[in-house]
Short mmCIF file of C-alpha atoms and ligand atoms in Angstrom, two decimals:
data_model
loop_
_atom_site.label_atom_id
_atom_site.label_comp_id
_atom_site.label_asym_id
_atom_site.label_seq_id
_atom_site.Cartn_x
_atom_site.Cartn_y
_atom_site.Cartn_z
CA MET A 1 94.04 -87.91 -79.97
CA ILE A 2 92.11 -86.27 -77.26
CA ASP A 3 88.43 -87.03 -76.85
CA ILE A 4 86.50 -83.80 -76.34
CA ASP A 5 83.34 -85.00 -75.73
CA LYS A 6 84.55 -87.46 -72.95
CA ILE A 7 86.53 -84.61 -71.57
CA LYS A 8 83.28 -82.46 -71.60
CA LYS A 9 81.41 -85.32 -69.69
CA GLN A 10 84.40 -85.35 -67.32
CA VAL A 11 84.10 -81.71 -66.70
CA GLU A 12 80.40 -81.69 -66.48
CA GLN A 13 80.76 -84.41 -63.67
CA THR A 14 82.87 -82.56 -61.16
CA SER A 15 80.98 -80.90 -58.72
CA THR A 16 83.42 -79.01 -56.49
CA LEU A 17 86.16 -76.50 -57.51
CA ASP A 18 88.84 -78.78 -56.28
CA GLU A 19 87.60 -81.57 -58.12
CA LEU A 20 87.59 -79.30 -61.29
CA GLU A 21 91.05 -77.79 -60.53
CA ALA A 22 92.46 -81.17 -60.47
CA LEU A 23 91.03 -81.90 -63.67
CA ARG A 24 92.14 -78.58 -65.29
CA ILE A 25 95.84 -79.40 -64.27
CA ASN A 26 95.66 -82.71 -65.72
CA LEU A 27 94.46 -81.18 -69.05
CA LEU A 28 95.77 -77.81 -69.31
CA GLY A 29 98.54 -77.87 -66.70
CA ARG A 30 102.46 -77.63 -67.94
CA GLN A 31 102.44 -81.57 -67.06
CA GLY A 32 99.31 -81.93 -68.94
CA VAL A 33 97.71 -84.00 -71.71
CA LEU A 34 97.55 -80.90 -74.24
CA ASN A 35 101.22 -79.86 -73.25
CA SER A 36 102.16 -83.55 -74.12
CA TYR A 37 100.77 -83.40 -77.48
CA LEU A 38 102.55 -79.80 -78.02
CA LYS A 39 105.83 -81.38 -77.08
CA GLU A 40 105.43 -83.67 -79.90
CA LEU A 41 104.82 -81.13 -82.34
CA LYS A 42 108.50 -80.81 -83.04
CA ASN A 43 109.10 -84.48 -84.40
CA LEU A 44 106.45 -83.82 -87.37
CA PRO A 45 107.30 -82.84 -90.69
CA LEU A 46 106.71 -79.03 -91.25
CA GLY A 47 103.51 -78.84 -93.30
CA GLU A 48 101.41 -81.03 -90.81
CA ARG A 49 103.18 -79.16 -87.63
CA LYS A 50 101.38 -76.35 -88.82
CA LYS A 51 98.03 -77.95 -89.22
CA ARG A 52 98.44 -79.73 -85.86
CA GLY A 53 99.45 -76.65 -84.26
CA GLU A 54 96.16 -75.15 -85.24
CA GLU A 55 94.20 -77.78 -84.21
CA LEU A 56 96.13 -77.93 -80.93
CA ASN A 57 95.34 -74.49 -80.03
CA LEU A 58 91.79 -74.55 -81.13
CA LEU A 59 91.62 -77.73 -78.68
CA LYS A 60 92.92 -75.60 -75.90
CA GLU A 61 90.57 -72.45 -76.34
CA GLU A 62 87.65 -75.22 -76.25
CA LEU A 63 88.82 -76.76 -73.09
CA GLU A 64 89.71 -73.27 -71.24
CA SER A 65 86.01 -72.32 -72.28
CA VAL A 66 84.45 -75.65 -71.01
CA VAL A 67 86.52 -75.40 -67.83
CA ASN A 68 85.64 -71.79 -67.03
CA LYS A 69 82.02 -72.37 -67.77
CA LYS A 70 81.90 -75.03 -65.29
CA ILE A 71 83.72 -72.72 -62.61
CA GLU A 72 81.12 -70.22 -63.27
CA ALA A 73 78.42 -73.02 -62.82
CA ILE A 74 79.68 -74.17 -59.29
CA THR A 75 80.06 -71.00 -58.14
CA SER A 76 76.96 -69.81 -58.98
CA SER A 77 75.10 -72.80 -57.72
CA PHE A 78 77.37 -72.62 -54.58
CA LEU A 79 76.37 -69.17 -54.04
CA LEU A 80 72.50 -70.22 -54.70
CA GLU A 81 72.70 -72.70 -52.15
CA ARG A 82 73.96 -70.27 -49.66
CA LEU A 83 71.67 -67.83 -50.39
CA LYS A 84 69.12 -70.56 -49.92
CA LYS A 85 70.47 -71.43 -46.51
CA GLU A 86 70.80 -68.11 -45.00
CA SER A 87 67.78 -66.71 -46.72
CA ILE A 88 67.06 -63.15 -45.20
CA ASP A 89 63.20 -62.09 -44.13
CA PRO A 90 63.35 -58.50 -45.08
CA TYR A 91 60.21 -58.05 -42.52
CA LEU A 92 61.85 -58.94 -39.34
CA PRO A 93 62.56 -56.04 -37.28
CA PRO A 94 66.39 -55.55 -37.29
CA PHE A 95 68.64 -56.50 -34.43
CA PRO A 96 68.90 -53.18 -32.28
CA ILE A 97 72.11 -51.41 -32.50
CA ASN A 98 73.30 -49.85 -29.16
CA ILE A 99 74.43 -46.20 -30.16
CA GLY A 100 76.22 -44.11 -27.55
CA ARG A 101 75.07 -40.77 -27.26
CA MET A 102 75.80 -37.90 -24.83
CA HIS A 103 75.29 -38.26 -21.12
CA ILE A 104 72.09 -36.62 -19.75
CA ILE A 105 73.85 -34.15 -17.66
CA ASN A 106 75.82 -32.89 -20.70
CA ARG A 107 72.79 -32.60 -22.70
CA ILE A 108 70.97 -30.48 -19.82
CA ILE A 109 74.13 -28.24 -19.92
CA ASN A 110 74.20 -27.91 -23.44
CA LYS A 111 70.30 -26.82 -23.41
CA ILE A 112 70.99 -24.35 -20.71
CA VAL A 113 74.30 -23.11 -22.64
CA HIS A 114 72.24 -22.74 -25.92
CA ILE A 115 69.61 -20.64 -24.53
CA PHE A 116 71.96 -18.13 -23.34
CA GLU A 117 74.05 -18.00 -26.53
CA ARG A 118 70.77 -17.15 -28.42
CA LEU A 119 70.94 -14.16 -26.30
CA GLY A 120 74.48 -13.15 -27.01
CA TYR A 121 76.35 -14.93 -24.06
CA GLU A 122 79.83 -16.23 -24.59
CA THR A 123 80.69 -19.60 -23.13
CA VAL A 124 84.00 -19.80 -21.22
CA GLU A 125 85.55 -22.02 -18.87
CA GLY A 126 87.97 -21.79 -15.88
CA PRO A 127 89.94 -24.46 -14.17
CA GLU A 128 88.82 -26.83 -11.39
CA VAL A 129 91.67 -26.38 -8.97
CA GLU A 130 91.55 -22.63 -8.18
CA THR A 131 93.29 -20.32 -5.39
CA GLU A 132 91.56 -19.00 -2.36
CA TYR A 133 91.84 -15.78 -3.90
CA TYR A 134 89.63 -16.61 -7.31
CA ASN A 135 87.20 -18.81 -5.13
CA PHE A 136 86.66 -16.58 -1.92
CA GLU A 137 88.67 -13.50 -1.79
CA ALA A 138 88.13 -11.68 -5.00
CA LEU A 139 84.31 -12.56 -4.67
CA ASN A 140 84.23 -10.37 -1.46
CA MET A 141 85.15 -12.88 1.14
CA PRO A 142 88.45 -12.25 2.48
CA ALA A 143 90.05 -15.01 4.81
CA HIS A 144 88.30 -15.50 8.04
CA HIS A 145 84.88 -14.10 6.48
CA PRO A 146 82.19 -16.24 7.91
CA ALA A 147 80.62 -16.71 4.52
CA ARG A 148 83.19 -19.17 3.65
CA ASP A 149 81.56 -21.65 5.88
CA LEU A 150 78.85 -21.69 3.36
CA TRP A 151 81.02 -23.84 1.06
CA ASP A 152 82.52 -26.79 2.70
CA THR A 153 86.01 -26.94 0.86
CA PHE A 154 88.36 -29.56 -0.19
CA TYR A 155 91.86 -27.72 0.37
CA LEU A 156 94.84 -29.42 -1.69
CA ASN A 157 98.49 -29.84 -0.05
CA ASN A 158 99.71 -27.25 -2.30
CA GLY A 159 97.62 -24.43 -0.94
CA LYS A 160 95.08 -24.70 -3.65
CA LEU A 161 91.53 -26.10 -3.37
CA LEU A 162 88.90 -27.61 -5.72
CA ARG A 163 86.54 -24.75 -6.70
CA THR A 164 83.22 -24.76 -4.74
CA HIS A 165 81.35 -22.75 -7.32
CA THR A 166 81.85 -21.53 -10.82
CA SER A 167 81.89 -18.05 -9.20
CA PRO A 168 85.59 -17.56 -10.03
CA VAL A 169 85.05 -17.69 -13.68
CA GLN A 170 83.57 -14.27 -13.33
CA ILE A 171 86.38 -12.91 -11.48
CA ARG A 172 88.82 -14.72 -14.26
CA THR A 173 86.76 -13.16 -16.83
CA MET A 174 86.65 -9.53 -15.56
CA GLU A 175 90.33 -9.71 -15.20
CA SER A 176 91.05 -10.06 -18.67
CA ASN A 177 88.03 -8.11 -20.46
CA ARG A 178 86.57 -5.03 -20.33
CA PRO A 179 82.62 -4.62 -20.14
CA PRO A 180 80.40 -4.97 -21.74
CA ILE A 181 81.03 -8.73 -20.45
CA LYS A 182 78.41 -11.39 -21.08
CA ILE A 183 79.51 -14.85 -20.62
CA ILE A 184 78.26 -18.03 -19.27
CA ALA A 185 80.58 -20.75 -17.70
CA PRO A 186 79.65 -24.28 -17.00
CA GLY A 187 81.83 -26.54 -15.12
CA ARG A 188 82.12 -29.13 -12.44
CA CYS A 189 82.80 -28.12 -8.60
CA PHE A 190 83.41 -29.67 -5.59
CA ARG A 191 82.24 -29.63 -1.89
CA LYS A 192 83.04 -31.65 1.22
CA ASP A 193 79.16 -31.93 1.81
CA ASN A 194 77.69 -34.94 3.23
CA PRO A 195 76.40 -37.17 0.32
CA ASP A 196 72.61 -37.27 0.04
CA ALA A 197 69.90 -37.08 -2.44
CA SER A 198 70.28 -33.73 -3.46
CA HIS A 199 74.12 -33.13 -2.40
CA SER A 200 77.28 -34.82 -3.94
CA PRO A 201 80.98 -33.95 -3.71
CA VAL A 202 81.35 -33.80 -7.35
CA PHE A 203 78.63 -31.79 -9.11
CA TYR A 204 78.28 -29.17 -12.03
CA GLN A 205 77.53 -25.33 -11.92
CA ILE A 206 76.54 -22.72 -14.61
CA GLU A 207 77.36 -19.50 -13.85
CA VAL A 208 76.19 -16.21 -15.85
CA LEU A 209 77.56 -12.98 -15.83
CA TYR A 210 76.28 -9.46 -17.58
CA ILE A 211 78.14 -6.64 -17.25
CA ASP A 212 77.55 -3.22 -19.02
CA LYS A 213 76.21 0.29 -18.37
CA GLY A 214 72.87 0.74 -16.91
CA VAL A 215 72.49 -2.99 -16.09
CA ASN A 216 69.25 -3.24 -13.43
CA PHE A 217 67.53 -5.76 -11.71
CA ALA A 218 64.58 -5.82 -14.14
CA HIS A 219 67.03 -7.21 -16.91
CA LEU A 220 67.78 -9.91 -14.34
CA LYS A 221 64.49 -10.71 -13.98
CA GLY A 222 63.35 -10.55 -17.34
CA THR A 223 66.54 -12.69 -18.25
CA LEU A 224 65.86 -15.15 -15.82
CA GLU A 225 62.08 -15.20 -16.68
CA TYR A 226 63.05 -15.87 -20.68
CA PHE A 227 65.17 -18.53 -19.32
CA ALA A 228 62.98 -20.39 -17.30
CA ARG A 229 60.19 -20.28 -20.24
CA SER A 230 62.58 -21.61 -22.64
CA MET A 231 63.72 -24.34 -20.39
CA PHE A 232 60.27 -25.37 -18.77
CA GLY A 233 57.64 -24.00 -20.76
CA ARG A 234 55.75 -20.65 -22.15
CA ASP A 235 53.65 -20.19 -19.04
CA GLN A 236 56.54 -21.13 -16.68
CA GLU A 237 56.37 -18.53 -13.73
CA VAL A 238 59.45 -17.33 -11.77
CA LYS A 239 59.74 -15.85 -8.28
CA PHE A 240 62.54 -14.13 -6.47
CA VAL A 241 63.18 -14.64 -2.78
CA LEU A 242 65.56 -12.25 -0.93
CA SER A 243 68.92 -13.96 0.01
CA TYR A 244 72.34 -13.50 0.70
CA PHE A 245 75.70 -14.03 -1.19
CA PRO A 246 78.58 -11.86 -0.45
CA PHE A 247 79.45 -11.25 -4.14
CA VAL A 248 76.36 -9.68 -4.70
CA GLU A 249 73.81 -7.01 -3.36
CA PRO A 250 71.00 -7.68 -3.41
CA GLY A 251 71.25 -11.29 -3.57
CA ALA A 252 68.11 -13.40 -4.43
CA GLU A 253 67.09 -17.15 -4.54
CA VAL A 254 65.09 -17.72 -7.64
CA ALA A 255 62.14 -20.30 -7.68
CA VAL A 256 59.92 -21.49 -10.67
CA LYS A 257 56.49 -22.61 -10.14
CA CYS A 258 56.63 -26.39 -9.34
CA VAL A 259 57.14 -28.05 -12.98
CA ILE A 260 55.96 -31.47 -11.24
CA CYS A 261 52.48 -30.29 -9.77
CA LYS A 262 52.63 -26.79 -11.40
CA GLY A 263 52.22 -25.30 -7.86
CA ARG A 264 49.25 -27.57 -6.36
CA GLY A 265 52.03 -28.91 -3.82
CA CYS A 266 53.96 -32.41 -4.34
CA ILE A 267 56.73 -34.14 -2.65
CA THR A 268 59.14 -32.73 -5.31
CA CYS A 269 58.49 -29.00 -4.18
CA LYS A 270 57.52 -30.12 -0.34
CA GLN A 271 53.99 -28.88 -0.75
CA THR A 272 55.56 -25.39 -1.28
CA GLY A 273 54.51 -25.11 -4.96
CA TRP A 274 57.78 -23.74 -5.99
CA LEU A 275 61.34 -24.90 -6.75
CA GLU A 276 64.44 -23.22 -6.01
CA ILE A 277 66.88 -23.47 -8.85
CA LEU A 278 69.33 -20.83 -8.53
CA GLY A 279 71.04 -17.98 -6.61
CA ALA A 280 71.25 -14.63 -8.16
CA GLY A 281 72.00 -10.82 -7.80
CA MET A 282 73.48 -7.65 -8.67
CA VAL A 283 77.16 -7.79 -8.68
CA HIS A 284 78.54 -6.11 -5.61
CA PRO A 285 80.49 -2.80 -6.35
CA GLU A 286 83.10 -4.07 -4.31
CA VAL A 287 83.56 -7.21 -6.71
CA LEU A 288 83.72 -4.74 -9.73
CA GLU A 289 86.19 -2.24 -8.37
CA ARG A 290 88.76 -4.76 -7.07
CA GLN A 291 88.91 -5.71 -11.02
CA ASN A 292 89.27 -1.79 -11.82
CA ILE A 293 85.80 -1.47 -13.22
CA ASN A 294 84.03 1.65 -12.28
CA SER A 295 81.05 0.79 -10.06
CA LYS A 296 79.47 4.29 -10.79
CA ILE A 297 79.60 3.71 -14.54
CA TYR A 298 78.86 0.03 -14.98
CA SER A 299 76.58 -2.74 -13.11
CA GLY A 300 75.94 -6.13 -13.89
CA PHE A 301 73.97 -9.11 -12.70
CA ALA A 302 75.24 -12.72 -11.91
CA PHE A 303 73.68 -15.79 -11.38
CA GLY A 304 74.64 -19.39 -11.05
CA MET A 305 72.54 -22.70 -11.24
CA GLY A 306 72.81 -26.55 -10.59
CA PRO A 307 71.88 -28.43 -13.71
CA GLU A 308 71.54 -31.73 -11.83
CA ARG A 309 68.70 -30.06 -9.91
CA ILE A 310 67.26 -28.68 -13.13
CA GLY A 311 67.52 -32.16 -14.49
CA MET A 312 66.04 -33.67 -11.30
CA LEU A 313 63.17 -31.31 -11.56
CA MET A 314 62.35 -31.96 -15.28
CA TYR A 315 62.41 -35.81 -15.04
CA GLY A 316 61.67 -36.45 -11.53
CA ILE A 317 64.86 -38.04 -10.78
CA ASN A 318 64.97 -38.71 -7.39
CA HIS A 319 68.68 -38.75 -6.44
CA ILE A 320 71.63 -36.68 -7.55
CA ARG A 321 73.78 -39.83 -7.76
CA HIS A 322 72.40 -41.01 -10.74
CA PHE A 323 74.06 -38.61 -12.73
CA LEU A 324 77.28 -39.71 -11.76
CA ASP A 325 76.62 -43.73 -11.25
CA ASN A 326 76.73 -44.17 -15.11
CA ASP A 327 74.09 -47.03 -14.96
CA LEU A 328 72.77 -47.94 -18.28
CA ARG A 329 69.64 -48.53 -17.20
CA PHE A 330 69.16 -45.08 -15.90
CA LEU A 331 70.79 -43.58 -18.72
CA ASN A 332 69.03 -45.56 -21.60
CA GLN A 333 65.85 -43.94 -20.48
CA PHE A 334 66.58 -40.48 -21.60
CA LYS A 335 67.24 -41.77 -25.30
CA PHE A 336 64.15 -39.54 -26.57
CA HIS A 337 64.61 -36.67 -24.23
CA LEU A 338 66.51 -33.09 -25.51
CA GLU A 339 68.16 -34.59 -28.84
CA ASP A 340 67.89 -30.85 -29.99
N1 DAH B 401 77.92 -19.62 -6.35
C1 DAH B 401 76.82 -19.68 -5.37
C2 DAH B 401 76.74 -21.10 -5.04
O1 DAH B 401 77.64 -21.76 -5.33
C3 DAH B 401 75.33 -19.44 -6.58
C4 DAH B 401 75.58 -18.02 -7.07
C5 DAH B 401 74.71 -17.07 -6.10
C6 DAH B 401 75.99 -17.37 -7.78
C7 DAH B 401 74.54 -15.71 -6.52
C8 DAH B 401 75.80 -16.18 -8.57
C9 DAH B 401 75.15 -15.17 -7.86
O2 DAH B 401 76.48 -15.76 -9.65
O3 DAH B 401 75.05 -13.99 -8.06
O4 DAH B 401 75.97 -21.15 -3.91
#
């Protein structure tokens, strides 16, 4: 008969799951000891067979429970050992995780767009590949107009061009909407400029257009002052300098009190105390009339700004190229800026 105490000892002495499994097969497997006894049952007389059967069943249960307990014991001691070896010090600082984040230029653009969305402006986009009509002609610059020289243009083989500014989005909007029109149009622009610290062949612009009855220069000024204060701080001063753009009359360049030196004079503002941030003006009546908007009833203002330039001023960035290089050492510096 099976010596249960001896078996218990054998089970106790195993130290790995493999050893235990071999023992289990030997005892409880199909060819195992227990089965060999069960097979012999049929040779016994009926009365004894029943009694013996019950005994063997109890034995089987006991063996199974001994083995199962040992499995648990081995597993948990294995786990304990592993936990001891891999002990975690919860007071150690965690490994830094590199979380991707939006590019700084997109965050600057978003911040600007949000300021105007709060004023009820709708965000629209236009194509980067444009026609001469939208980029120049409809903006009051017919072919051979000398002002076209202001924008060094990449012309494509199919007669189209890469837009040199976002102003064509004004025309596309006027074409398919009636006043009141209130839009903001961010997008990429292209110019055949010689690259330097503040010029890049690829850059962004943000165009703003507002057309309604009775819009005047005071509205333009108020809007830009509101924008400058939202962007640079409550006390930000703004000034207008007369300028020329064919699609506005009068035209102006807008400067803000230098955000670095607060007007005292520094290298960023070239000692002038002021920084030009955008071109602006009242939409030229000719531009409105071409889009069948009656300039005797409606008037509007428009402006276009460069978000890279604004970012350069805000963070003291000395080269526009940094926005395109995607050097992580540069980008990671803005982890904690403009998260809103
Ligand atoms: N599109 C002009 C540029 O690229 C900027 C500009 C000036 C836009 C005056 C305007 C504006 O909407 O009214 O230099």
